[in-house]
CSV table of C-alpha atoms in Angstrom, one decimal:
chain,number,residue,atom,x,y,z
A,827,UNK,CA,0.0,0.0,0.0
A,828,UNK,CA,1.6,3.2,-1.2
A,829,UNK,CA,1.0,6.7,0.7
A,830,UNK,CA,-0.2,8.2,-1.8
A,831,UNK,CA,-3.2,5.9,-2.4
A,832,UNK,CA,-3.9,6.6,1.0
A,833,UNK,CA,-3.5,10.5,1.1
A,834,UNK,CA,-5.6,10.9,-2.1
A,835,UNK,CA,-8.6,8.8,-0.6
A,836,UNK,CA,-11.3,11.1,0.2
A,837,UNK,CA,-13.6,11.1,3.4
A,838,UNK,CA,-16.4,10.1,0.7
A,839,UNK,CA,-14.2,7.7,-0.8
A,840,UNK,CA,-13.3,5.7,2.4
A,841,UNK,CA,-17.5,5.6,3.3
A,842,UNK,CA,-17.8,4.2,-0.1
A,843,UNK,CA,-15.3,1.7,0.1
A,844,UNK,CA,-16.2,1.1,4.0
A,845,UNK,CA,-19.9,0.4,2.0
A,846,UNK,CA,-18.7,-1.7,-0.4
A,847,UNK,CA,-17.0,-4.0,2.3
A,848,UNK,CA,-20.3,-5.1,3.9
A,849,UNK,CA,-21.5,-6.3,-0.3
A,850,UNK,CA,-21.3,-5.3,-3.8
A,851,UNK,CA,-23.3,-2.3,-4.4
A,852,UNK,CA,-24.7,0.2,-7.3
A,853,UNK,CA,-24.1,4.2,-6.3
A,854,UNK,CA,-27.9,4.3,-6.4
A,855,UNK,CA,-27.8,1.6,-3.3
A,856,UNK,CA,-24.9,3.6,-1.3
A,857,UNK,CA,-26.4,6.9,-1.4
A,858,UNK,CA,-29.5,5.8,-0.1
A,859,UNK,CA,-28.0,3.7,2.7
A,860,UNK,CA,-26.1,6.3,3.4
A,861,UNK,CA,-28.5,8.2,4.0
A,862,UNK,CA,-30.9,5.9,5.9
A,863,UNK,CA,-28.1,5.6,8.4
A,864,UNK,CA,-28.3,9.3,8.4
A,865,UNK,CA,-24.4,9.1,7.4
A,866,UNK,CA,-25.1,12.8,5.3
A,867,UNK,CA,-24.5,14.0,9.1
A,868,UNK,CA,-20.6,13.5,8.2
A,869,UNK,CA,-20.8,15.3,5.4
A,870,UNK,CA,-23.0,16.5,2.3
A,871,UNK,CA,-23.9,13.8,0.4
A,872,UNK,CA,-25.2,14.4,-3.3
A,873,UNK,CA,-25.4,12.1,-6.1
A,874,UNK,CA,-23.1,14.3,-8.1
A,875,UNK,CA,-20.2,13.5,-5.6
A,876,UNK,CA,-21.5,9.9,-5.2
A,877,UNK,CA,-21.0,9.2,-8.3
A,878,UNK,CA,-17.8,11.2,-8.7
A,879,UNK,CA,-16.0,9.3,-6.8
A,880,UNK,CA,-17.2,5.9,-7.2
A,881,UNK,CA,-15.3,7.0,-10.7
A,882,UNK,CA,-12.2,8.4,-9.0
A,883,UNK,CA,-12.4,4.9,-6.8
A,884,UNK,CA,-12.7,2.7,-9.8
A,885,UNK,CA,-9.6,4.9,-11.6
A,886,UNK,CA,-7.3,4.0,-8.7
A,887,UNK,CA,-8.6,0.3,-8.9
A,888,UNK,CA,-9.9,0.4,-5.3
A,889,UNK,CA,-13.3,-0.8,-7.0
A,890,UNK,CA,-14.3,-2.9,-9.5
A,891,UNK,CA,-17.1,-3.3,-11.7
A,892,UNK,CA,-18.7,-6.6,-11.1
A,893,UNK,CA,-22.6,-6.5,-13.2
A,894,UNK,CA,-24.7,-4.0,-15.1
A,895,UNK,CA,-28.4,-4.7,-14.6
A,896,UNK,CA,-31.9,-2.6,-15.5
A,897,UNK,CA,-35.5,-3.4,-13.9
A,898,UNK,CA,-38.0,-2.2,-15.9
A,899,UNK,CA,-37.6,1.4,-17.4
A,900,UNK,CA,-35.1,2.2,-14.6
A,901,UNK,CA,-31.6,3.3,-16.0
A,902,UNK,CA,-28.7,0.7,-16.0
A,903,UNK,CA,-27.6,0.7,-12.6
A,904,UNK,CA,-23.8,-0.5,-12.7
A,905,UNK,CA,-22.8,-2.8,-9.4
A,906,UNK,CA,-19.1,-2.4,-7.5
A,907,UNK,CA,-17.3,-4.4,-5.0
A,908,UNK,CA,-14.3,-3.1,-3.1
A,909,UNK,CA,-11.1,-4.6,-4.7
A,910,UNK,CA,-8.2,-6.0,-1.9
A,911,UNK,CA,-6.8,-3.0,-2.1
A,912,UNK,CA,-9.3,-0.9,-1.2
A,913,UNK,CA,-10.0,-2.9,2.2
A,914,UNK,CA,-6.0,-2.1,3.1
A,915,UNK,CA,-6.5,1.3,1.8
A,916,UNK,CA,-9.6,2.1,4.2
A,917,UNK,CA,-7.3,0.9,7.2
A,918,UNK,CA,-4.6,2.8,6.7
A,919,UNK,CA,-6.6,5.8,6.5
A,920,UNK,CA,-8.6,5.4,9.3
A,921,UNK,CA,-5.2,4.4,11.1
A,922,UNK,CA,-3.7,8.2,9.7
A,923,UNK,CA,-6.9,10.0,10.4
A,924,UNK,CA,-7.9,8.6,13.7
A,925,UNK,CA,-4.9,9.4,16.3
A,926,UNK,CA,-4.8,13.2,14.3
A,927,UNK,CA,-6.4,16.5,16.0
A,928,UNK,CA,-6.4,18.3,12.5
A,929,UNK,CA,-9.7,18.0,10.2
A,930,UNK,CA,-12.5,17.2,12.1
A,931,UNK,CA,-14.7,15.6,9.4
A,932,UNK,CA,-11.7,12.9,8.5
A,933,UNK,CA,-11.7,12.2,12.5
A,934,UNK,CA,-15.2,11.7,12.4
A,935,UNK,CA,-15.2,9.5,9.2
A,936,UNK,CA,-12.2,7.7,10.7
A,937,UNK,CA,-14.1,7.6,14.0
A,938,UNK,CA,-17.1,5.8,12.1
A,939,UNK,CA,-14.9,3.7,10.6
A,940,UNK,CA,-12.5,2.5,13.9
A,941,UNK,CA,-14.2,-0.6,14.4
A,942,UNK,CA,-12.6,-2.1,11.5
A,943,UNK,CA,-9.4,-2.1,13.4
A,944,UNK,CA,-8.5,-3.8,17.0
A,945,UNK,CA,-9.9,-2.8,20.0
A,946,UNK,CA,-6.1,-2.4,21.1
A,947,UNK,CA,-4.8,-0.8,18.1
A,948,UNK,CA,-7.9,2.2,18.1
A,949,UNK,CA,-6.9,2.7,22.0
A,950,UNK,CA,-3.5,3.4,21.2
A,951,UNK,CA,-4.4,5.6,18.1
A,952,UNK,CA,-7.5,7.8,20.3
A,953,UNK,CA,-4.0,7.9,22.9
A,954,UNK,CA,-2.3,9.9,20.6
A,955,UNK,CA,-4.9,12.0,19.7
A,956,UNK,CA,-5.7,12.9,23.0
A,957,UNK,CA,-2.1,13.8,24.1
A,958,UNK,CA,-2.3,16.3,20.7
A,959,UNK,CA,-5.5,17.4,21.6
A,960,UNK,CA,-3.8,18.5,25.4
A,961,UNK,CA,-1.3,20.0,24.3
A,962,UNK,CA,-3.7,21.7,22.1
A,963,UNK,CA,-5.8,22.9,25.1
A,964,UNK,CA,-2.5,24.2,26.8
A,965,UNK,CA,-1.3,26.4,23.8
A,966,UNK,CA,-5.2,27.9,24.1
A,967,UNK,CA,-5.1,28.7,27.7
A,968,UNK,CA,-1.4,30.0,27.7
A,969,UNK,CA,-2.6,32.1,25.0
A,970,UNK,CA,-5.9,32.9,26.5
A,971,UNK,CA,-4.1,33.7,29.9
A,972,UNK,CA,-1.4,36.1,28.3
A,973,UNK,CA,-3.9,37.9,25.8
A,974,UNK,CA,-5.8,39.1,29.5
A,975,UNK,CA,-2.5,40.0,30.9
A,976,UNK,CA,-1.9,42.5,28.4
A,977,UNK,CA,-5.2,43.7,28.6
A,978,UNK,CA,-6.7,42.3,24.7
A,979,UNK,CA,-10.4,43.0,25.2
A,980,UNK,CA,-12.5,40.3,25.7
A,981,UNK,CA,-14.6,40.7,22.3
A,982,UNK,CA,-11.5,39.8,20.1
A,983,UNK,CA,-10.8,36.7,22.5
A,984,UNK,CA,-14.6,35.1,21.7
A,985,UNK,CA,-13.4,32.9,19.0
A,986,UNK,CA,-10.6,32.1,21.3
A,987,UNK,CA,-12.6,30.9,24.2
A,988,UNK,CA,-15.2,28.9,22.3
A,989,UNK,CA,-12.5,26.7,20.6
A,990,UNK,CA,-10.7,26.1,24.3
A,991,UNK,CA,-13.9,25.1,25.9
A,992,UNK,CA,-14.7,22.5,22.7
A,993,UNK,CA,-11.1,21.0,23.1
A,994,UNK,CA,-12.0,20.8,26.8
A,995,UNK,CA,-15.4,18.5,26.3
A,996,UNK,CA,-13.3,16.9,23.6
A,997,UNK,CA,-10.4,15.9,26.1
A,998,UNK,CA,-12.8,14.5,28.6
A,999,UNK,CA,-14.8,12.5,26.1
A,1000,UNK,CA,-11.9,11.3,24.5
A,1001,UNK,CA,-10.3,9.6,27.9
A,1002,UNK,CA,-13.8,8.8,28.6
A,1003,UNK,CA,-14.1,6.4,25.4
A,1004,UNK,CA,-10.5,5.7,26.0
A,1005,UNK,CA,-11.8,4.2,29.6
A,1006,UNK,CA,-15.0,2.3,28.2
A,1007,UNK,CA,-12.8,0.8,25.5
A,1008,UNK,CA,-10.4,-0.9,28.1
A,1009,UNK,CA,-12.9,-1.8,30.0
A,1010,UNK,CA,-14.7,-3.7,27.2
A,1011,UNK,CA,-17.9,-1.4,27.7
A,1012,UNK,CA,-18.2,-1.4,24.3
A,1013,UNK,CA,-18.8,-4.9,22.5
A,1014,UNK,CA,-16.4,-4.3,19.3
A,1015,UNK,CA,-15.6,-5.6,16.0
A,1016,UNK,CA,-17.5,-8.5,14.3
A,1017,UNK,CA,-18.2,-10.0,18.0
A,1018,UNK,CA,-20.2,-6.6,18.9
A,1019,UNK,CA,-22.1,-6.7,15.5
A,1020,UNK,CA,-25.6,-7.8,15.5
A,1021,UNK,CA,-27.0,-8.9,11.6
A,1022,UNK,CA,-30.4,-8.0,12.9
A,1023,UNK,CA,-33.8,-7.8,11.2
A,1024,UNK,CA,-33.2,-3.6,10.9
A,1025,UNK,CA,-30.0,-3.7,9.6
A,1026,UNK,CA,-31.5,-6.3,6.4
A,1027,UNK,CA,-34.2,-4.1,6.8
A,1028,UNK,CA,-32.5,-1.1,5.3
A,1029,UNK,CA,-30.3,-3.3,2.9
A,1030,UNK,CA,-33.7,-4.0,1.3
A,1031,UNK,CA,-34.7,-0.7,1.2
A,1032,UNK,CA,-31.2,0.8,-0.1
A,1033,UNK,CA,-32.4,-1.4,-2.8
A,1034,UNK,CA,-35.6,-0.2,-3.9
């Protein structure tokens, strides 16, 4: 797996391939499961980028064509499965994205996505995210603390303040998960998965 496969990879790109790991899909399928698992929270999801980077995917040969079918007057609707190499490439991103404290879309994708690694391994990645995001806080309140001292007015310090008090909720729910992860509070991987009757449920309706 080169970097560069990986750094190209989109936020998209990794849902689709993330997608595409649980059965071969068409873009119509994706963007409405995406969608019924109200994954458009991540990020805008239109059909326009959809379909934009199931091409991009395909071009980099982390998807493959696998069947081109049509029901009734319904365009042709063109199915993909995620290629070997797009499995390893959906790791390694998460395994970049996850421990970083920059981009907070990719953390949330890669955050979505953790599960695909070990419990273990995602422990030690959220560790090094928190340590960034601490040292993070301390640079704010250093900042914060001399800005007062030399008497910046509180209106230009707004912005300031707001982002110190999200790293500080962020820091506390980050050892928080960290804590229920050790503990095996959260049932993880394929052994925490249920296949249940709501989960078919919106396969089938994906598929409509």
């Amino acid at each position: 797996m080169t970097l560069d496969a990986v750094t190209k990879i989109t936020p998209m790109g990794v849902m689709i391939l993330a997608l595409l790991s649980e059965g071969d899909m068409h873009p119509y399928e994706m963007a409405r499961l995406l969608r019924l698992r109200r994954d458009d929270r991540l990020m805008k999801i239109t059909n326009g980028t959809l379909y934009h980077s199931v091409a991009r995917l395909l071009e980099q040969g982390l998807i493959a064509e696998v069947g081109v079918d049509r029901e009734g007057n319904r365009p042709e609707r063109t199915t993909y499965t995620v290629t070997p190499v797009g499995s390893d490439v959906v790791l390694d991103w998460v395994r970049r994205e996850l421990p970083s404290a920059e981009g907070s879309t990719k953390f949330r994708v890669a955050l979505a996505e953790a599960h695909n690694l070990d419990r273990e391994e995602v422990i030690d990645l959220l560790r090094i995210r928190q340590v960034a995001l601490e040292e993070e806080y301390g640079l704010h309140a250093f900042g914060i603390s001399e800005a007062r001292a030399k008497g910046v007015p509180l209106q230009f310090l707004l912005e300031i303040e707001r982002q110190q008090a999200l790293l500080d909720a962020e820091v506390e729910w980050m050892r928080s998960l960290i804590t229920r992860l050790e503990a095996d509070e959260i049932p993880w991987g394929s052994a925490g998965f249920d296949d249940s009757d709501r989960y078919r449920a919106q396969r089938k309706a994906a598929q409509q």
